[in-house]
Tab-separated table of C-alpha atoms and ligand atoms in Angstrom:
chain	number	residue	atom	x	y	z
E	1261	MET	CA	-151.242	-191.560	-49.929
E	1262	ASP	CA	-152.935	-193.938	-52.336
E	1263	TRP	CA	-149.864	-195.483	-53.885
E	1264	GLN	CA	-151.938	-198.165	-55.564
E	1265	GLN	CA	-153.664	-195.449	-57.581
E	1266	TYR	CA	-150.238	-194.356	-58.847
E	1267	ILE	CA	-149.465	-197.872	-60.019
E	1268	VAL	CA	-152.763	-197.858	-61.940
E	1269	SER	CA	-152.019	-194.422	-63.462
E	1270	ILE	CA	-148.577	-195.606	-64.545
E	1271	LYS	CA	-150.042	-198.668	-66.243
E	1272	GLN	CA	-152.561	-196.480	-68.042
E	1273	ALA	CA	-150.178	-193.681	-69.106
E	1274	LYS	CA	-151.081	-192.956	-72.725
E	1275	ASN	CA	-147.687	-191.779	-73.872
E	1276	SER	CA	-144.169	-191.177	-72.690
E	1277	SER	CA	-144.733	-187.562	-71.653
E	1278	GLU	CA	-147.599	-188.628	-69.369
E	1279	LEU	CA	-145.315	-191.290	-67.935
E	1280	ASP	CA	-142.455	-188.817	-67.475
E	1281	ALA	CA	-144.780	-186.473	-65.569
E	1282	LEU	CA	-145.773	-189.284	-63.202
E	1283	GLU	CA	-142.171	-190.258	-62.672
E	1284	LEU	CA	-141.327	-186.671	-61.774
E	1285	GLN	CA	-144.260	-186.426	-59.347
E	1286	LEU	CA	-143.043	-189.516	-57.518
E	1287	PHE	CA	-139.281	-189.394	-57.781
E	1288	GLY	CA	-138.507	-185.722	-58.445
E	1289	ARG	CA	-135.536	-184.625	-56.339
E	1290	LYS	CA	-137.525	-181.687	-55.022
E	1291	GLN	CA	-140.922	-182.560	-53.637
E	1292	GLY	CA	-141.220	-185.929	-55.321
E	1293	LEU	CA	-143.871	-187.722	-53.235
E	1294	LEU	CA	-141.730	-190.767	-52.588
E	1295	THR	CA	-138.582	-188.676	-52.194
E	1296	GLU	CA	-140.268	-186.730	-49.425
E	1297	GLU	CA	-141.350	-189.956	-47.692
E	1298	LEU	CA	-137.821	-191.302	-47.840
E	1299	LYS	CA	-136.444	-188.058	-46.396
E	1300	LYS	CA	-138.756	-188.447	-43.390
E	1301	LEU	CA	-136.950	-191.678	-42.451
E	1302	GLY	CA	-134.112	-189.560	-41.110
E	1303	THR	CA	-136.317	-188.061	-38.413
E	1304	MET	CA	-137.661	-191.384	-37.103
E	1305	SER	CA	-136.573	-193.512	-34.192
E	1306	PRO	CA	-134.377	-196.496	-35.123
E	1307	GLU	CA	-137.187	-199.066	-34.664
E	1308	GLU	CA	-139.696	-197.048	-36.609
E	1309	ARG	CA	-137.127	-196.342	-39.349
E	1310	LYS	CA	-136.440	-200.038	-39.751
E	1311	ILE	CA	-140.064	-200.961	-40.319
E	1312	LYS	CA	-140.938	-197.965	-42.456
E	1313	GLY	CA	-137.677	-198.331	-44.428
E	1314	ILE	CA	-138.485	-201.872	-45.542
E	1315	GLU	CA	-141.999	-200.802	-46.500
E	1316	LEU	CA	-140.869	-197.755	-48.493
E	1317	ASN	CA	-138.135	-199.588	-50.345
E	1318	ALA	CA	-140.577	-202.270	-51.452
E	1319	LEU	CA	-142.947	-199.579	-52.631
E	1320	LYS	CA	-140.172	-197.778	-54.446
E	1321	LYS	CA	-139.241	-200.964	-56.288
E	1322	ASN	CA	-142.856	-201.611	-57.297
E	1323	LEU	CA	-143.231	-198.124	-58.687
E	1324	GLU	CA	-139.918	-198.269	-60.555
E	1325	ASP	CA	-140.787	-201.642	-62.062
E	1326	ALA	CA	-144.179	-200.371	-63.163
E	1327	ILE	CA	-142.580	-197.333	-64.833
E	1328	ALA	CA	-139.963	-199.443	-66.626
E	1329	ALA	CA	-142.572	-201.899	-67.868
E	1330	ARG	CA	-144.812	-199.121	-69.168
E	1331	LYS	CA	-141.879	-197.428	-70.936
E	1332	GLN	CA	-141.076	-200.662	-72.703
E	1333	SER	CA	-144.644	-201.246	-73.860
E	1334	LEU	CA	-145.025	-197.639	-75.053
E	1335	VAL	CA	-141.917	-197.981	-77.237
E	1336	HIS	CA	-143.241	-201.218	-78.609
E	1337	ALA	CA	-146.619	-199.645	-79.332
E	1338	THR	CA	-144.988	-196.747	-81.171
E	1339	PHE	CA	-143.137	-199.079	-83.504
E	1340	SER	CA	-146.125	-201.370	-84.100
E	1341	SER	CA	-148.375	-198.459	-85.009
E	1342	LEU	CA	-145.772	-197.358	-87.571
E	1343	LYS	CA	-146.774	-200.401	-89.572
E	1344	GLU	CA	-150.057	-198.682	-90.413
E	1345	THR	CA	-149.027	-195.027	-90.431
E	1346	ASP	CA	-145.665	-195.466	-92.115
E	1347	PRO	CA	-145.109	-198.705	-94.007
E	1348	LEU	CA	-141.340	-198.163	-94.190
E	1349	ASP	CA	-139.629	-200.928	-92.275
E	1350	PRO	CA	-136.719	-199.352	-90.372
E	1351	THR	CA	-135.328	-202.764	-89.474
E	1352	LEU	CA	-134.906	-203.884	-93.061
E	1353	SER	CA	-131.273	-203.664	-94.208
E	1354	LEU	CA	-130.776	-202.202	-97.660
E	1355	PRO	CA	-128.820	-203.939	-100.413
E	1356	PRO	CA	-125.208	-202.739	-100.381
E	1357	GLN	CA	-124.596	-199.611	-102.494
E	1358	PRO	CA	-121.891	-199.921	-105.150
E	1359	HIS	CA	-118.745	-198.027	-104.149
E	1360	GLY	CA	-116.597	-196.182	-106.645
E	1361	HIS	CA	-112.810	-196.213	-106.505
E	1362	LEU	CA	-109.881	-194.444	-108.095
E	1363	HIS	CA	-109.140	-195.215	-111.728
E	1364	LEU	CA	-106.136	-197.502	-111.956
E	1365	ILE	CA	-103.883	-194.825	-113.460
E	1366	PRO	CA	-104.139	-192.225	-110.641
E	1367	GLU	CA	-104.149	-195.090	-108.171
E	1368	PHE	CA	-100.872	-196.392	-109.587
E	1369	ILE	CA	-99.396	-192.877	-109.593
E	1370	ARG	CA	-100.198	-192.518	-105.886
E	1371	HIS	CA	-98.459	-195.815	-105.300
E	1372	VAL	CA	-95.427	-194.565	-107.270
E	1373	GLU	CA	-95.302	-191.385	-105.153
E	1374	ASP	CA	-95.540	-193.480	-102.030
E	1375	VAL	CA	-92.806	-195.980	-102.963
E	1376	PHE	CA	-90.338	-193.302	-104.132
E	1377	GLY	CA	-91.389	-190.998	-101.285
E	1378	ARG	CA	-90.197	-193.612	-98.812
E	1379	MET	CA	-86.814	-193.553	-100.581
E	1380	GLY	CA	-86.598	-189.783	-100.073
E	1381	PHE	CA	-87.905	-188.626	-103.472
E	1382	ASP	CA	-89.818	-185.359	-103.663
E	1383	THR	CA	-92.860	-185.216	-105.994
E	1384	ALA	CA	-92.876	-182.383	-108.559
E	1385	ARG	CA	-95.540	-181.359	-111.073
E	1386	GLY	CA	-94.735	-179.572	-114.285
E	1387	ASN	CA	-96.793	-177.843	-116.947
E	1388	GLU	CA	-98.590	-179.703	-119.698
E	1389	ILE	CA	-98.016	-176.759	-122.045
E	1390	GLU	CA	-94.286	-176.413	-122.347
E	1391	SER	CA	-91.887	-174.317	-124.385
E	1392	GLU	CA	-89.700	-175.957	-127.042
E	1393	GLU	CA	-86.828	-174.645	-125.011
E	1394	TYR	CA	-87.664	-176.835	-121.999
E	1395	ASN	CA	-89.246	-179.724	-123.869
E	1396	PHE	CA	-86.249	-180.086	-126.192
E	1397	PHE	CA	-83.335	-177.705	-126.212
E	1398	LYS	CA	-82.363	-177.463	-122.536
E	1399	LEU	CA	-82.476	-181.264	-122.643
E	1400	ASN	CA	-79.639	-181.168	-125.188
E	1401	PHE	CA	-81.706	-181.835	-128.318
E	1402	GLU	CA	-79.885	-180.089	-131.147
E	1403	LYS	CA	-81.977	-177.729	-133.285
E	1404	ASP	CA	-81.693	-179.781	-136.427
E	1405	HIS	CA	-81.006	-183.067	-134.786
E	1406	ALA	CA	-82.849	-186.129	-136.063
E	1407	ALA	CA	-83.824	-186.786	-132.433
E	1408	LEU	CA	-86.506	-184.133	-132.771
E	1409	ASP	CA	-88.264	-186.558	-135.107
E	1410	MET	CA	-88.379	-189.159	-132.355
E	1411	GLN	CA	-91.442	-187.477	-130.972
E	1412	ALA	CA	-94.422	-186.448	-133.045
E	1413	THR	CA	-95.299	-183.211	-131.384
E	1414	PHE	CA	-98.539	-181.264	-130.962
E	1415	TRP	CA	-97.753	-177.619	-131.637
E	1416	ILE	CA	-100.117	-174.991	-130.293
E	1417	LYS	CA	-101.976	-172.761	-132.706
E	1418	ASP	CA	-101.100	-169.072	-132.344
E	1419	GLN	CA	-98.466	-169.864	-129.724
E	1420	PRO	CA	-95.251	-170.332	-131.687
E	1421	GLY	CA	-92.633	-172.091	-129.620
E	1422	ASN	CA	-95.126	-173.782	-127.297
E	1423	VAL	CA	-95.995	-177.466	-127.414
E	1424	LEU	CA	-98.005	-179.987	-125.448
E	1425	ARG	CA	-95.121	-181.607	-123.613
E	1426	THR	CA	-94.060	-184.809	-125.313
E	1427	HIS	CA	-92.476	-186.262	-122.180
E	1428	THR	CA	-92.052	-185.470	-118.471
E	1429	SER	CA	-88.313	-184.811	-118.967
E	1430	PRO	CA	-88.723	-180.969	-119.053
E	1431	VAL	CA	-89.731	-181.168	-115.378
E	1432	GLN	CA	-86.136	-182.254	-114.716
E	1433	ILE	CA	-84.979	-178.876	-116.028
E	1434	HIS	CA	-87.490	-176.839	-114.002
E	1435	TYR	CA	-86.630	-178.808	-110.891
E	1436	MET	CA	-82.856	-178.573	-111.256
E	1437	GLU	CA	-83.126	-174.837	-111.969
E	1438	SER	CA	-85.012	-174.233	-108.740
E	1439	HIS	CA	-83.204	-176.624	-106.382
E	1440	THR	CA	-79.614	-177.267	-105.405
E	1441	PRO	CA	-77.995	-180.711	-105.200
E	1442	PRO	CA	-78.237	-183.168	-103.579
E	1443	MET	CA	-81.762	-183.829	-104.825
E	1444	ARG	CA	-84.157	-186.666	-105.538
E	1445	MET	CA	-87.361	-186.056	-107.453
E	1446	ILE	CA	-90.104	-187.857	-109.332
E	1447	CYS	CA	-92.722	-186.129	-111.501
E	1448	PRO	CA	-95.737	-188.069	-112.727
E	1449	GLY	CA	-98.101	-186.584	-115.293
E	1450	LYS	CA	-99.758	-186.480	-118.698
E	1451	VAL	CA	-97.783	-186.249	-121.925
E	1452	TYR	CA	-98.951	-185.862	-125.535
E	1453	ARG	CA	-97.889	-187.272	-128.905
E	1454	ARG	CA	-99.493	-187.568	-132.298
E	1455	ASP	CA	-99.918	-191.326	-132.116
E	1456	SER	CA	-102.994	-193.484	-131.928
E	1457	ASP	CA	-103.354	-197.266	-132.076
E	1458	ALA	CA	-103.671	-200.249	-129.712
E	1459	THR	CA	-100.378	-199.428	-128.018
E	1460	HIS	CA	-100.200	-195.635	-128.559
E	1461	SER	CA	-102.527	-192.898	-127.387
E	1462	PRO	CA	-102.293	-189.140	-128.117
E	1463	MET	CA	-102.335	-188.620	-124.344
E	1464	PHE	CA	-100.670	-190.958	-121.893
E	1465	HIS	CA	-98.839	-190.821	-118.573
E	1466	GLN	CA	-95.203	-190.976	-117.632
E	1467	PHE	CA	-93.234	-190.547	-114.509
E	1468	GLU	CA	-89.769	-189.182	-114.603
E	1469	GLY	CA	-87.268	-189.484	-111.822
E	1470	LEU	CA	-83.911	-187.959	-111.093
E	1471	MET	CA	-81.233	-188.018	-108.462
E	1472	VAL	CA	-78.280	-185.625	-108.404
E	1473	GLY	CA	-75.439	-185.598	-105.882
E	1474	PRO	CA	-71.650	-185.530	-105.444
E	1475	ASP	CA	-71.093	-189.056	-106.744
E	1476	VAL	CA	-74.314	-190.614	-107.963
E	1477	SER	CA	-73.609	-193.634	-110.165
E	1478	VAL	CA	-75.263	-196.128	-112.519
E	1479	ALA	CA	-75.197	-198.599	-109.613
E	1480	ASN	CA	-77.369	-196.206	-107.547
E	1481	MET	CA	-79.774	-195.925	-110.463
E	1482	LYS	CA	-80.077	-199.687	-110.858
E	1483	ALA	CA	-80.634	-200.163	-107.134
E	1484	ILE	CA	-83.345	-197.495	-106.878
E	1485	MET	CA	-85.184	-198.607	-110.019
E	1486	SER	CA	-85.077	-202.300	-109.098
E	1487	GLU	CA	-86.277	-201.646	-105.566
E	1488	ALA	CA	-89.169	-199.509	-106.812
E	1489	MET	CA	-90.244	-201.971	-109.535
E	1490	ARG	CA	-90.240	-204.863	-107.072
E	1491	ALA	CA	-92.697	-202.902	-104.913
E	1492	LEU	CA	-94.792	-201.592	-107.824
E	1493	ILE	CA	-94.954	-204.528	-110.248
E	1494	ALA	CA	-93.828	-207.862	-108.815
E	1495	PRO	CA	-91.358	-209.007	-106.155
E	1496	ASP	CA	-89.707	-211.491	-108.535
E	1497	ILE	CA	-89.042	-209.000	-111.316
E	1498	GLU	CA	-85.820	-209.298	-113.368
E	1499	PHE	CA	-84.067	-206.567	-115.377
E	1500	ARG	CA	-81.888	-206.321	-118.441
E	1501	PHE	CA	-80.055	-203.068	-119.229
E	1502	ARG	CA	-79.157	-202.217	-122.849
E	1503	THR	CA	-77.356	-199.155	-124.157
E	1504	SER	CA	-79.528	-196.730	-126.083
E	1505	TYR	CA	-79.669	-193.118	-127.154
E	1506	PHE	CA	-81.460	-190.142	-125.579
E	1507	PRO	CA	-79.863	-186.707	-126.026
E	1508	PHE	CA	-80.156	-185.798	-122.339
E	1509	VAL	CA	-78.261	-188.784	-120.929
E	1510	GLU	CA	-74.789	-190.253	-121.444
E	1511	PRO	CA	-74.596	-193.201	-121.299
E	1512	GLY	CA	-78.243	-193.793	-122.191
E	1513	LEU	CA	-79.870	-197.099	-121.340
E	1514	GLU	CA	-83.069	-198.940	-121.994
E	1515	VAL	CA	-84.359	-201.405	-119.469
E	1516	ASP	CA	-86.284	-204.598	-120.181
E	1517	MET	CA	-88.207	-206.436	-117.505
E	1518	LYS	CA	-89.722	-209.857	-117.027
E	1519	PHE	CA	-91.457	-211.510	-114.116
E	1520	GLY	CA	-93.590	-214.521	-113.157
E	1521	ASP	CA	-93.442	-217.339	-115.708
E	1522	SER	CA	-93.101	-214.999	-118.705
E	1523	GLU	CA	-90.236	-215.828	-121.080
E	1524	LYS	CA	-90.369	-212.501	-122.896
E	1525	TRP	CA	-88.308	-209.419	-122.058
E	1526	LEU	CA	-90.442	-206.260	-122.279
E	1527	GLU	CA	-88.958	-202.833	-122.790
E	1528	VAL	CA	-90.194	-200.491	-120.073
E	1529	VAL	CA	-87.995	-197.507	-119.386
E	1530	GLY	CA	-85.394	-195.147	-120.730
E	1531	CYS	CA	-82.727	-193.952	-118.344
E	1532	GLY	CA	-79.123	-192.926	-118.009
E	1533	MET	CA	-76.604	-190.615	-116.438
E	1534	ILE	CA	-77.616	-186.965	-116.903
E	1535	HIS	CA	-75.603	-185.487	-119.787
E	1536	PRO	CA	-72.984	-182.894	-118.689
E	1537	ASN	CA	-74.523	-180.405	-121.139
E	1538	VAL	CA	-77.879	-180.703	-119.381
E	1539	LEU	CA	-76.234	-180.096	-115.995
E	1540	LYS	CA	-74.471	-177.043	-117.460
E	1541	ASN	CA	-77.785	-175.762	-118.858
E	1542	VAL	CA	-79.199	-175.680	-115.315
E	1543	LYS	CA	-75.986	-174.255	-113.808
E	1544	ILE	CA	-74.904	-177.395	-112.002
E	1545	ASP	CA	-71.175	-178.091	-112.278
E	1546	PRO	CA	-70.758	-181.540	-113.937
E	1547	LYS	CA	-67.283	-181.812	-112.390
E	1548	LYS	CA	-68.773	-181.631	-108.891
E	1549	PHE	CA	-72.063	-183.413	-109.371
E	1550	SER	CA	-73.446	-186.345	-111.291
E	1551	GLY	CA	-76.934	-187.716	-111.556
E	1552	PHE	CA	-79.223	-190.213	-113.159
E	1553	ALA	CA	-82.645	-189.813	-114.721
E	1554	PHE	CA	-85.312	-192.245	-115.857
E	1555	GLY	CA	-88.696	-192.044	-117.569
E	1556	PHE	CA	-91.345	-194.765	-117.239
E	1557	GLY	CA	-94.577	-195.059	-119.220
E	1558	VAL	CA	-97.413	-195.559	-116.703
E	1559	GLU	CA	-99.849	-197.275	-119.094
E	1560	ARG	CA	-97.094	-199.511	-120.413
E	1561	LEU	CA	-96.200	-200.670	-116.882
E	1562	LEU	CA	-99.855	-201.293	-116.049
E	1563	MET	CA	-100.420	-203.252	-119.278
E	1564	ILE	CA	-97.501	-205.479	-118.363
E	1565	LYS	CA	-98.508	-205.797	-114.723
E	1566	HIS	CA	-102.129	-206.769	-115.423
E	1567	GLY	CA	-101.790	-208.330	-118.892
E	1568	ILE	CA	-103.936	-205.631	-120.543
E	1569	GLY	CA	-103.849	-205.954	-124.347
E	1570	ASP	CA	-105.296	-202.665	-125.583
E	1571	LEU	CA	-104.137	-199.291	-124.283
E	1572	ARG	CA	-107.460	-197.702	-125.235
E	1573	SER	CA	-109.313	-199.654	-122.521
E	1574	PHE	CA	-107.821	-197.257	-119.943
E	1575	TYR	CA	-109.789	-194.324	-121.367
E	1576	GLU	CA	-113.103	-195.845	-122.430
E	1577	GLY	CA	-114.829	-195.532	-119.068
E	1578	ASN	CA	-116.109	-199.111	-119.262
E	1579	THR	CA	-116.820	-199.889	-115.612
E	1580	ARG	CA	-116.740	-203.648	-116.246
E	1581	PHE	CA	-113.097	-203.240	-117.256
E	1582	LEU	CA	-112.225	-200.700	-114.551
E	1583	ALA	CA	-113.904	-202.550	-111.677
E	1584	GLN	CA	-111.435	-205.412	-112.065
E	1585	PHE	CA	-108.629	-203.357	-110.562
I	408	LIG	N1	-88.212	-188.840	-122.158
I	408	LIG	C1	-88.005	-190.141	-122.766
I	408	LIG	C2	-89.199	-190.491	-123.634
I	408	LIG	O1	-90.258	-189.986	-123.399
I	408	LIG	C3	-87.851	-191.201	-121.708
I	408	LIG	C4	-86.582	-191.048	-120.954
I	408	LIG	C5	-85.424	-191.662	-121.402
I	408	LIG	C6	-86.523	-190.301	-119.789
I	408	LIG	C7	-84.235	-191.545	-120.715
I	408	LIG	C8	-85.346	-190.151	-119.100
I	408	LIG	C9	-84.191	-190.806	-119.578
I	408	LIG	O2	-85.240	-189.440	-117.973
I	408	LIG	O3	-83.048	-190.655	-118.880
I	408	LIG	O4	-89.079	-191.293	-124.500
């Protein structure tokens, strides 16, 4: 066997399939030339095997080295020739692509769901088109009550009695009608009012929360709201509770917040103990159960958190503004 000729053929292999064929001829498990030689060792006398063994192993190493070296140079040749045939440089790293991210409103809402979720609050979604019944009257607004003027409402053409919901509070009613106490729920979403200036938009976001149980108190409400605001806005946040009026709560409260080195109290949320009439409207016995409810404005909280001056910047789609968050 002219092994030297094989070494020459290996060195001259023009491409990897030629090289693979040679490798198979020599080392193939069945009838590979060298494999067969190595098998013969088993039939030899010990002295003969020793001498032949050393010889064959040296040969085997030479052939293997030659194959490995040729493989390496073929790969190299392939890449170098790409320079002419295909000027794309596969080793060049590209400039980083810009990545998008969630808008700060849905991002904040996810955070809200997460923080309240960990305190056992279920997330509910209501309808953006709501009946007057749910938007107002089941929430204890009286038909001719001045409170109806509190909210400039969008009525829907050709759908008497339907409105774009003016707050997320009607979700309280839907939720209490379809669940039994004890319950804890938050419901983030869009709400609509006929307002438009630097601090009012015809569409904005709120999240409502409620908790109903055998003896839920104002203290529970304060604890839950403070805990959540510390996680959502700032750990050093302070609160001030003032009495206020909303038809669906009694007592009704408004909450002011301040944090960091700000001296100013900012009004952020309406809340209170769910009015007995509202509980009756959803067939919950106010003698057995009590509950609290609150309604936060999402944009308002974000404006305070990030020091944003104009509400309209949330909706303008200016990526230089949005990319800051
Ligand atoms: N729905 C009220 C509004 O949009 C906010 C509100 C006040 C919600 C008191 C509540 C509450 O749940 O208890 O102005």
